[in-house]
Amino acid sequence: MTLTRMTQVGGKCWSHEDVGRMKSVLVADFSDLMNRNSDEGLHWTSTKTDLIELAHIVWETGELVDEYGRPLSFSDISARICCVLNLTPTPNPWTFYDRVLTRKNIKVRSVLERYLLLYKKGGILDPMRLDIKRQNV
């Protein structure tokens, strides 16, 4: 008998491996994006709340570090990703994250759950890329 560890995200149980894989993809995406420049014309097409939620997920992993090997703060990750994606950085990303925690509409899923659905049901390996567009510069 094979046992699979399950993790609950939103109202659905996902395999621990699927959740870990999606978080690894998000960390890699953020790492790549944070080394880019706003002059490249990249723009975030989803909500700022979704982007801040993703930044929080990445921050929780502790995998993005500065030049001294210290984990980047949630505020640093949020500010940098907003600049690269040509959004006005929010002075307090925790305020936006509070919006994530207080979502009341049953039709609203967490961005992680939506990305897991796109990955598992739609076969989209890197769903965050769907929310980033390049404008002509």
PDB file of C-alpha atoms in Angstrom:
ATOM      1  CA  MET A   1       0.000   0.000   0.000  1.00  0.00           C
ATOM      2  CA  THR A   2       1.290   3.461  -0.936  1.00  0.00           C
ATOM      3  CA  LEU A   3       0.595   6.340   1.428  1.00  0.00           C
ATOM      4  CA  THR A   4       0.484   9.863   0.061  1.00  0.00           C
ATOM      5  CA  ARG A   5       0.913  12.865   2.312  1.00  0.00           C
ATOM      6  CA  MET A   6      -1.835  15.372   1.661  1.00  0.00           C
ATOM      7  CA  THR A   7      -1.862  19.125   2.272  1.00  0.00           C
ATOM      8  CA  GLN A   8      -5.026  21.174   2.423  1.00  0.00           C
ATOM      9  CA  VAL A   9      -5.029  24.337   0.321  1.00  0.00           C
ATOM     10  CA  GLY A  10      -8.347  26.120   0.242  1.00  0.00           C
ATOM     11  CA  GLY A  11     -11.113  23.554   0.357  1.00  0.00           C
ATOM     12  CA  LYS A  12      -9.224  20.785  -1.428  1.00  0.00           C
ATOM     13  CA  CYS A  13      -6.519  18.334  -0.422  1.00  0.00           C
ATOM     14  CA  TRP A  14      -3.429  18.263  -2.628  1.00  0.00           C
ATOM     15  CA  SER A  15      -0.481  15.935  -2.437  1.00  0.00           C
ATOM     16  CA  HIS A  16       2.386  17.305  -0.411  1.00  0.00           C
ATOM     17  CA  GLU A  17       4.577  16.855  -3.505  1.00  0.00           C
ATOM     18  CA  ASP A  18       2.269  18.974  -5.697  1.00  0.00           C
ATOM     19  CA  VAL A  19       2.198  21.820  -3.183  1.00  0.00           C
ATOM     20  CA  GLY A  20       5.981  21.637  -2.733  1.00  0.00           C
ATOM     21  CA  ARG A  21       6.539  21.585  -6.477  1.00  0.00           C
ATOM     22  CA  MET A  22       4.308  24.624  -7.004  1.00  0.00           C
ATOM     23  CA  LYS A  23       6.084  26.543  -4.245  1.00  0.00           C
ATOM     24  CA  SER A  24       9.443  25.656  -5.827  1.00  0.00           C
ATOM     25  CA  VAL A  25       8.220  26.973  -9.184  1.00  0.00           C
ATOM     26  CA  LEU A  26       7.058  30.192  -7.515  1.00  0.00           C
ATOM     27  CA  VAL A  27      10.399  30.662  -5.743  1.00  0.00           C
ATOM     28  CA  ALA A  28      12.248  30.121  -9.044  1.00  0.00           C
ATOM     29  CA  ASP A  29       9.944  32.591 -10.817  1.00  0.00           C
ATOM     30  CA  PHE A  30      10.427  35.214  -8.113  1.00  0.00           C
ATOM     31  CA  SER A  31      14.188  34.680  -8.079  1.00  0.00           C
ATOM     32  CA  ASP A  32      14.309  35.186 -11.843  1.00  0.00           C
ATOM     33  CA  LEU A  33      12.030  38.223 -11.781  1.00  0.00           C
ATOM     34  CA  MET A  34      13.817  39.917  -8.891  1.00  0.00           C
ATOM     35  CA  ASN A  35      17.027  39.871 -10.923  1.00  0.00           C
ATOM     36  CA  ARG A  36      15.330  41.716 -13.776  1.00  0.00           C
ATOM     37  CA  ASN A  37      14.844  45.401 -14.406  1.00  0.00           C
ATOM     38  CA  SER A  38      11.616  47.381 -14.662  1.00  0.00           C
ATOM     39  CA  ASP A  39      12.845  48.685 -18.041  1.00  0.00           C
ATOM     40  CA  GLU A  40      12.131  45.258 -19.546  1.00  0.00           C
ATOM     41  CA  GLY A  41       8.457  46.213 -19.702  1.00  0.00           C
ATOM     42  CA  LEU A  42       7.043  43.336 -17.663  1.00  0.00           C
ATOM     43  CA  HIS A  43       3.579  43.949 -16.202  1.00  0.00           C
ATOM     44  CA  TRP A  44       1.445  42.061 -13.723  1.00  0.00           C
ATOM     45  CA  THR A  45      -2.036  41.447 -15.149  1.00  0.00           C
ATOM     46  CA  SER A  46      -3.771  39.982 -12.104  1.00  0.00           C
ATOM     47  CA  THR A  47      -4.603  41.779  -8.863  1.00  0.00           C
ATOM     48  CA  LYS A  48      -1.998  43.339  -6.637  1.00  0.00           C
ATOM     49  CA  THR A  49      -3.477  41.312  -3.789  1.00  0.00           C
ATOM     50  CA  ASP A  50      -2.661  38.107  -5.700  1.00  0.00           C
ATOM     51  CA  LEU A  51       0.918  39.267  -6.252  1.00  0.00           C
ATOM     52  CA  ILE A  52       1.343  40.104  -2.574  1.00  0.00           C
ATOM     53  CA  GLU A  53      -0.118  36.699  -1.664  1.00  0.00           C
ATOM     54  CA  LEU A  54       2.473  35.054  -3.920  1.00  0.00           C
ATOM     55  CA  ALA A  55       5.227  37.171  -2.356  1.00  0.00           C
ATOM     56  CA  HIS A  56       4.100  35.946   1.068  1.00  0.00           C
ATOM     57  CA  ILE A  57       4.160  32.306  -0.060  1.00  0.00           C
ATOM     58  CA  VAL A  58       7.698  32.806  -1.377  1.00  0.00           C
ATOM     59  CA  TRP A  59       8.766  34.642   1.795  1.00  0.00           C
ATOM     60  CA  GLU A  60       7.449  31.778   3.963  1.00  0.00           C
ATOM     61  CA  THR A  61       9.843  29.370   2.246  1.00  0.00           C
ATOM     62  CA  GLY A  62      12.853  31.432   3.359  1.00  0.00           C
ATOM     63  CA  GLU A  63      14.607  30.471   0.130  1.00  0.00           C
ATOM     64  CA  LEU A  64      15.241  33.970  -1.249  1.00  0.00           C
ATOM     65  CA  VAL A  65      18.326  35.361   0.444  1.00  0.00           C
ATOM     66  CA  ASP A  66      20.427  38.511   0.241  1.00  0.00           C
ATOM     67  CA  GLU A  67      24.131  38.692  -0.585  1.00  0.00           C
ATOM     68  CA  TYR A  68      24.962  37.731   3.025  1.00  0.00           C
ATOM     69  CA  GLY A  69      22.774  34.631   3.006  1.00  0.00           C
ATOM     70  CA  ARG A  70      20.018  36.146   5.148  1.00  0.00           C
ATOM     71  CA  PRO A  71      16.421  35.506   4.101  1.00  0.00           C
ATOM     72  CA  LEU A  72      14.809  38.496   2.411  1.00  0.00           C
ATOM     73  CA  SER A  73      11.986  40.140   4.320  1.00  0.00           C
ATOM     74  CA  PHE A  74       8.401  40.035   3.115  1.00  0.00           C
ATOM     75  CA  SER A  75       8.557  43.813   2.602  1.00  0.00           C
ATOM     76  CA  ASP A  76      11.756  43.572   0.521  1.00  0.00           C
ATOM     77  CA  ILE A  77      10.355  40.807  -1.683  1.00  0.00           C
ATOM     78  CA  SER A  78       7.081  42.696  -2.175  1.00  0.00           C
ATOM     79  CA  ALA A  79       8.760  46.014  -2.973  1.00  0.00           C
ATOM     80  CA  ARG A  80      11.207  44.501  -5.463  1.00  0.00           C
ATOM     81  CA  ILE A  81       8.642  42.380  -7.304  1.00  0.00           C
ATOM     82  CA  CYS A  82       6.285  45.370  -7.590  1.00  0.00           C
ATOM     83  CA  CYS A  83       9.069  47.507  -9.071  1.00  0.00           C
ATOM     84  CA  VAL A  84      10.088  44.851 -11.604  1.00  0.00           C
ATOM     85  CA  LEU A  85       6.462  44.351 -12.677  1.00  0.00           C
ATOM     86  CA  ASN A  86       5.868  48.108 -12.939  1.00  0.00           C
ATOM     87  CA  LEU A  87       3.438  48.379 -10.028  1.00  0.00           C
ATOM     88  CA  THR A  88       3.587  51.008  -7.334  1.00  0.00           C
ATOM     89  CA  PRO A  89       5.046  49.255  -4.287  1.00  0.00           C
ATOM     90  CA  THR A  90       2.686  49.163  -1.353  1.00  0.00           C
ATOM     91  CA  PRO A  91       4.044  50.839   1.780  1.00  0.00           C
ATOM     92  CA  ASN A  92       2.760  47.992   3.956  1.00  0.00           C
ATOM     93  CA  PRO A  93       2.370  44.610   2.222  1.00  0.00           C
ATOM     94  CA  TRP A  94       0.909  43.138   5.415  1.00  0.00           C
ATOM     95  CA  THR A  95      -2.217  45.254   4.774  1.00  0.00           C
ATOM     96  CA  PHE A  96      -2.650  43.584   1.391  1.00  0.00           C
ATOM     97  CA  TYR A  97      -1.967  40.193   2.916  1.00  0.00           C
ATOM     98  CA  ASP A  98      -4.734  40.833   5.460  1.00  0.00           C
ATOM     99  CA  ARG A  99      -7.109  41.116   2.484  1.00  0.00           C
ATOM    100  CA  VAL A 100      -6.114  37.606   1.463  1.00  0.00           C
ATOM    101  CA  LEU A 101      -6.921  36.282   4.915  1.00  0.00           C
ATOM    102  CA  THR A 102     -10.306  38.004   5.039  1.00  0.00           C
ATOM    103  CA  ARG A 103     -11.658  36.981   1.637  1.00  0.00           C
ATOM    104  CA  LYS A 104     -15.288  36.131   2.172  1.00  0.00           C
ATOM    105  CA  ASN A 105     -16.597  35.335  -1.291  1.00  0.00           C
ATOM    106  CA  ILE A 106     -16.855  31.573  -1.705  1.00  0.00           C
ATOM    107  CA  LYS A 107     -15.991  31.918  -5.388  1.00  0.00           C
ATOM    108  CA  VAL A 108     -12.580  33.376  -4.549  1.00  0.00           C
ATOM    109  CA  ARG A 109      -9.802  30.826  -4.207  1.00  0.00           C
ATOM    110  CA  SER A 110      -6.309  31.464  -2.984  1.00  0.00           C
ATOM    111  CA  VAL A 111      -3.841  32.094  -5.769  1.00  0.00           C
ATOM    112  CA  LEU A 112      -1.940  28.950  -4.741  1.00  0.00           C
ATOM    113  CA  GLU A 113      -5.097  26.857  -5.104  1.00  0.00           C
ATOM    114  CA  ARG A 114      -5.846  28.397  -8.513  1.00  0.00           C
ATOM    115  CA  TYR A 115      -2.291  27.693  -9.685  1.00  0.00           C
ATOM    116  CA  LEU A 116      -2.507  24.111  -8.410  1.00  0.00           C
ATOM    117  CA  LEU A 117      -5.731  23.644 -10.383  1.00  0.00           C
ATOM    118  CA  LEU A 118      -4.085  25.024 -13.527  1.00  0.00           C
ATOM    119  CA  TYR A 119      -1.140  22.685 -12.984  1.00  0.00           C
ATOM    120  CA  LYS A 120      -3.092  19.514 -12.198  1.00  0.00           C
ATOM    121  CA  LYS A 121      -6.195  19.949 -14.355  1.00  0.00           C
ATOM    122  CA  GLY A 122      -4.849  22.129 -17.156  1.00  0.00           C
ATOM    123  CA  GLY A 123      -1.312  20.788 -17.445  1.00  0.00           C
ATOM    124  CA  ILE A 124       0.163  24.294 -17.092  1.00  0.00           C
ATOM    125  CA  LEU A 125       3.563  23.816 -15.464  1.00  0.00           C
ATOM    126  CA  ASP A 126       4.240  27.479 -14.620  1.00  0.00           C
ATOM    127  CA  PRO A 127       0.902  29.262 -14.107  1.00  0.00           C
ATOM    128  CA  MET A 128       2.431  32.482 -12.763  1.00  0.00           C
ATOM    129  CA  ARG A 129       3.724  33.219 -16.264  1.00  0.00           C
ATOM    130  CA  LEU A 130       0.096  33.580 -17.402  1.00  0.00           C
ATOM    131  CA  ASP A 131      -0.216  36.664 -15.173  1.00  0.00           C
ATOM    132  CA  ILE A 132       2.853  38.438 -16.575  1.00  0.00           C
ATOM    133  CA  LYS A 133       2.863  40.246 -19.897  1.00  0.00           C
ATOM    134  CA  ARG A 134       5.561  42.201 -21.677  1.00  0.00           C
ATOM    135  CA  GLN A 135       4.601  45.571 -23.093  1.00  0.00           C
ATOM    136  CA  ASN A 136       6.507  47.146 -25.923  1.00  0.00           C
ATOM    137  CA  VAL A 137       9.103  49.528 -24.570  1.00  0.00           C
TER     138      VAL A 137
END
